[in-house]
PDB file of C-alpha atoms in Angstrom:
ATOM      1  CA  MET A   1     102.120 118.312  81.542  1.00 48.00           C
ATOM      2  CA  VAL A   2     100.511 115.308  83.393  1.00 56.00           C
ATOM      3  CA  ILE A   3     101.049 112.585  81.054  1.00 64.00           C
ATOM      4  CA  TYR A   4     105.048 112.409  81.522  1.00 71.00           C
ATOM      5  CA  GLY A   5     104.095 109.806  84.187  1.00 77.00           C
ATOM      6  CA  VAL A   6     101.674 107.788  82.868  1.00 80.00           C
ATOM      7  CA  ALA A   7     103.703 105.105  81.051  1.00 83.00           C
ATOM      8  CA  ILE A   8     105.502 104.022  85.141  1.00 84.00           C
ATOM      9  CA  LEU A   9     102.385 104.040  86.287  1.00 83.00           C
ATOM     10  CA  ALA A  10     101.395 101.465  83.401  1.00 86.00           C
ATOM     11  CA  ALA A  11     104.862 100.174  83.753  1.00 89.00           C
ATOM     12  CA  CYS A  12     104.279  99.516  87.307  1.00 88.00           C
ATOM     13  CA  PHE A  13      99.912  98.210  86.511  1.00 85.00           C
ATOM     14  CA  LEU A  14     100.510  95.310  84.341  1.00 91.00           C
ATOM     15  CA  THR A  15     103.284  93.907  86.483  1.00 94.00           C
ATOM     16  CA  GLY A  16     101.496  93.796  88.906  1.00 90.00           C
ATOM     17  CA  LEU A  17      98.427  92.491  87.076  1.00 89.00           C
ATOM     18  CA  PHE A  18     101.057  89.887  86.154  1.00 92.00           C
ATOM     19  CA  ALA A  19     101.844  89.364  89.716  1.00 93.00           C
ATOM     20  CA  GLY A  20      99.092  88.708  90.983  1.00 89.00           C
ATOM     21  CA  ASP A  21      97.391  85.932  87.882  1.00 90.00           C
ATOM     22  CA  ALA A  22     101.067  84.094  88.545  1.00 92.00           C
ATOM     23  CA  LEU A  23     100.167  84.420  92.682  1.00 90.00           C
ATOM     24  CA  GLY A  24      96.156  84.088  91.514  1.00 87.00           C
ATOM     25  CA  LEU A  25      97.533  80.198  89.517  1.00 90.00           C
ATOM     26  CA  LEU A  26     100.281  79.237  92.405  1.00 91.00           C
ATOM     27  CA  LEU A  27      97.520  79.138  94.797  1.00 87.00           C
ATOM     28  CA  GLY A  28      94.886  77.749  91.977  1.00 86.00           C
ATOM     29  CA  ILE A  29      92.468  80.358  91.935  1.00 83.00           C
ATOM     30  CA  LYS A  30      91.712  81.435  89.300  1.00 82.00           C
ATOM     31  CA  ALA A  31      91.496  84.442  89.865  1.00 80.00           C
ATOM     32  CA  ASN A  32      94.019  87.928  90.236  1.00 82.00           C
ATOM     33  CA  VAL A  33      95.622  87.448  93.788  1.00 84.00           C
ATOM     34  CA  GLY A  34      96.854  91.251  94.969  1.00 83.00           C
ATOM     35  CA  GLY A  35      97.476  92.667  91.838  1.00 85.00           C
ATOM     36  CA  VAL A  36      96.844  95.963  92.540  1.00 81.00           C
ATOM     37  CA  GLY A  37      98.783  96.128  95.635  1.00 83.00           C
ATOM     38  CA  PHE A  38     101.769  94.582  93.909  1.00 88.00           C
ATOM     39  CA  ALA A  39     100.964  97.447  91.446  1.00 86.00           C
ATOM     40  CA  MET A  40     100.813 100.027  93.479  1.00 82.00           C
ATOM     41  CA  LEU A  41     103.239  99.259  95.867  1.00 87.00           C
ATOM     42  CA  LEU A  42     105.758  98.989  92.685  1.00 89.00           C
ATOM     43  CA  LEU A  43     104.776 102.574  92.008  1.00 85.00           C
ATOM     44  CA  ILE A  44     105.879 103.684  95.440  1.00 83.00           C
ATOM     45  CA  LEU A  45     108.966 102.009  95.261  1.00 88.00           C
ATOM     46  CA  VAL A  46     109.469 103.134  91.305  1.00 86.00           C
ATOM     47  CA  THR A  47     109.159 105.854  92.379  1.00 82.00           C
ATOM     48  CA  ASP A  48     110.961 106.979  95.349  1.00 83.00           C
ATOM     49  CA  ARG A  49     113.657 105.385  93.569  1.00 85.00           C
ATOM     50  CA  LEU A  50     113.376 107.724  91.011  1.00 82.00           C
ATOM     51  CA  LYS A  51     114.069 110.688  92.753  1.00 81.00           C
ATOM     52  CA  LYS A  52     116.494 110.129  95.576  1.00 83.00           C
ATOM     53  CA  ASP A  53     118.455 108.969  91.606  1.00 83.00           C
ATOM     54  CA  LEU A  54     117.520 112.391  90.884  1.00 79.00           C
ATOM     55  CA  LYS A  55     116.142 111.073  87.904  1.00 77.00           C
ATOM     56  CA  LEU A  56     112.301 111.405  87.920  1.00 76.00           C
ATOM     57  CA  SER A  57     112.092 115.191  86.476  1.00 79.00           C
ATOM     58  CA  VAL A  58     109.731 117.838  88.237  1.00 80.00           C
ATOM     59  CA  CYS A  59     106.618 117.618  85.376  1.00 79.00           C
ATOM     60  CA  SER A  60     106.697 113.424  85.688  1.00 77.00           C
ATOM     61  CA  GLN A  61     106.827 113.887  89.424  1.00 78.00           C
ATOM     62  CA  GLN A  62     103.029 115.985  89.234  1.00 79.00           C
ATOM     63  CA  GLY A  63     101.776 113.247  86.289  1.00 78.00           C
ATOM     64  CA  VAL A  64     102.858 109.860  88.010  1.00 76.00           C
ATOM     65  CA  ALA A  65     101.681 112.756  91.163  1.00 78.00           C
ATOM     66  CA  PHE A  66      98.408 113.192  89.187  1.00 80.00           C
ATOM     67  CA  TRP A  67      97.279 109.853  88.797  1.00 76.00           C
ATOM     68  CA  SER A  68      98.237 108.722  92.096  1.00 73.00           C
ATOM     69  CA  ALA A  69      95.442 110.088  92.950  1.00 78.00           C
ATOM     70  CA  MET A  70      93.519 109.006  90.095  1.00 76.00           C
ATOM     71  CA  TYR A  71      94.581 105.206  91.211  1.00 72.00           C
ATOM     72  CA  ILE A  72      92.622 105.425  94.829  1.00 71.00           C
ATOM     73  CA  PRO A  73      89.062 105.406  93.280  1.00 77.00           C
ATOM     74  CA  ILE A  74      90.659 103.289  89.744  1.00 73.00           C
ATOM     75  CA  VAL A  75      91.056 100.533  93.156  1.00 70.00           C
ATOM     76  CA  VAL A  76      87.969 100.936  94.896  1.00 71.00           C
ATOM     77  CA  ALA A  77      86.066 100.771  90.998  1.00 74.00           C
ATOM     78  CA  MET A  78      88.554  97.572  90.544  1.00 68.00           C
ATOM     79  CA  ALA A  79      87.212  96.230  94.361  1.00 68.00           C
ATOM     80  CA  ALA A  80      83.960  96.636  93.750  1.00 69.00           C
ATOM     81  CA  GLN A  81      84.207  94.095  90.939  1.00 68.00           C
ATOM     82  CA  GLN A  82      85.256  91.155  93.208  1.00 69.00           C
ATOM     83  CA  ASN A  83      82.402  89.129  94.195  1.00 71.00           C
ATOM     84  CA  VAL A  84      82.536  89.616  98.016  1.00 72.00           C
ATOM     85  CA  VAL A  85      79.677  87.538  99.173  1.00 71.00           C
ATOM     86  CA  ALA A  86      80.866  83.918  97.380  1.00 73.00           C
ATOM     87  CA  ALA A  87      84.023  84.082  98.548  1.00 74.00           C
ATOM     88  CA  ILE A  88      83.430  85.149 102.879  1.00 74.00           C
ATOM     89  CA  GLY A  89      80.569  81.177 101.929  1.00 78.00           C
ATOM     90  CA  ALA A  90      83.677  79.983 100.381  1.00 74.00           C
ATOM     91  CA  GLY A  91      85.098  80.241 104.705  1.00 80.00           C
ATOM     92  CA  PRO A  92      86.508  82.166 106.881  1.00 83.00           C
ATOM     93  CA  VAL A  93      89.677  82.557 105.214  1.00 82.00           C
ATOM     94  CA  ALA A  94      88.345  85.631 103.268  1.00 78.00           C
ATOM     95  CA  LEU A  95      87.211  87.017 106.249  1.00 81.00           C
ATOM     96  CA  LEU A  96      89.971  86.768 108.633  1.00 87.00           C
ATOM     97  CA  ALA A  97      92.791  88.163 105.781  1.00 83.00           C
ATOM     98  CA  GLY A  98      90.743  91.357 105.022  1.00 82.00           C
ATOM     99  CA  VAL A  99      90.547  91.756 109.726  1.00 89.00           C
ATOM    100  CA  LEU A 100      94.342  90.899 109.767  1.00 92.00           C
ATOM    101  CA  ALA A 101      95.037  93.614 106.655  1.00 88.00           C
ATOM    102  CA  VAL A 102      93.241  95.525 107.962  1.00 89.00           C
ATOM    103  CA  ALA A 103      94.729  95.606 111.314  1.00 93.00           C
ATOM    104  CA  ALA A 104      97.936  95.638 110.094  1.00 93.00           C
ATOM    105  CA  SER A 105      97.355  98.604 108.053  1.00 88.00           C
ATOM    106  CA  PHE A 106      96.369 100.202 111.304  1.00 92.00           C
ATOM    107  CA  ALA A 107      98.903  99.303 113.515  1.00 93.00           C
ATOM    108  CA  LEU A 108     101.338 100.689 110.483  1.00 89.00           C
ATOM    109  CA  VAL A 109     100.236 103.154 110.792  1.00 88.00           C
ATOM    110  CA  PRO A 110     102.092 104.677 114.539  1.00 88.00           C
ATOM    111  CA  VAL A 111     105.439 103.285 112.453  1.00 86.00           C
ATOM    112  CA  LEU A 112     104.877 105.060 108.901  1.00 81.00           C
ATOM    113  CA  SER A 113     103.818 108.352 110.726  1.00 84.00           C
ATOM    114  CA  ARG A 114     107.570 108.205 112.846  1.00 84.00           C
ATOM    115  CA  MET A 115     109.459 107.529 109.470  1.00 80.00           C
ATOM    116  CA  GLY A 116     107.525 110.643 107.751  1.00 71.00           C
ATOM    117  CA  SER A 117     108.653 112.985 110.467  1.00 72.00           C
ATOM    118  CA  SER A 118     111.313 114.804 110.944  1.00 64.00           C
ATOM    119  CA  ASN A 119     114.273 115.066 113.556  1.00 61.00           C
ATOM    120  CA  VAL A 120     115.320 118.777 112.770  1.00 55.00           C
ATOM    121  CA  ASP A 121     114.901 120.802 115.353  1.00 58.00           C
ATOM    122  CA  VAL A 122     112.177 123.075 116.276  1.00 54.00           C
ATOM    123  CA  PRO A 123     113.992 126.241 118.305  1.00 56.00           C
ATOM    124  CA  VAL A 124     111.851 127.205 121.484  1.00 58.00           C
ATOM    125  CA  VAL A 125     110.482 130.398 120.911  1.00 59.00           C
ATOM    126  CA  GLU A 126     110.041 133.663 123.581  1.00 64.00           C
ATOM    127  CA  GLU A 127     106.801 134.444 124.886  1.00 65.00           C
ATOM    128  CA  VAL A 128     106.766 138.191 124.911  1.00 60.00           C
ATOM    129  CA  LYS A 129     105.153 139.882 127.741  1.00 60.00           C
TER     130      LYS A 129
END
């Protein structure tokens, strides 16, 4: 049943929104700053930790995987609510932050790719003629 991971997802989402609101308050901005990103990172860290400790059942893993797949359209919908034109019109900081975030993401792709690969030696298969 896919509903098992909803509690974990909801807790991460609410915690991320709270963190984003708190960061916005600290920065003097009346907006949520990175709340969805905080929620996504928290969801990844929590589920990874629960998997390593074997405290996450298979049903819960399937539920979290399902809702993680649904998360991307949610993030896109939340990003669509942001007033990008006003942010760019207010100064170059928003544009610079976006460019730096994209550049950092591209730079981390090879690092994450190496982390995800296995170090197991694959036996060499000789060609049969």
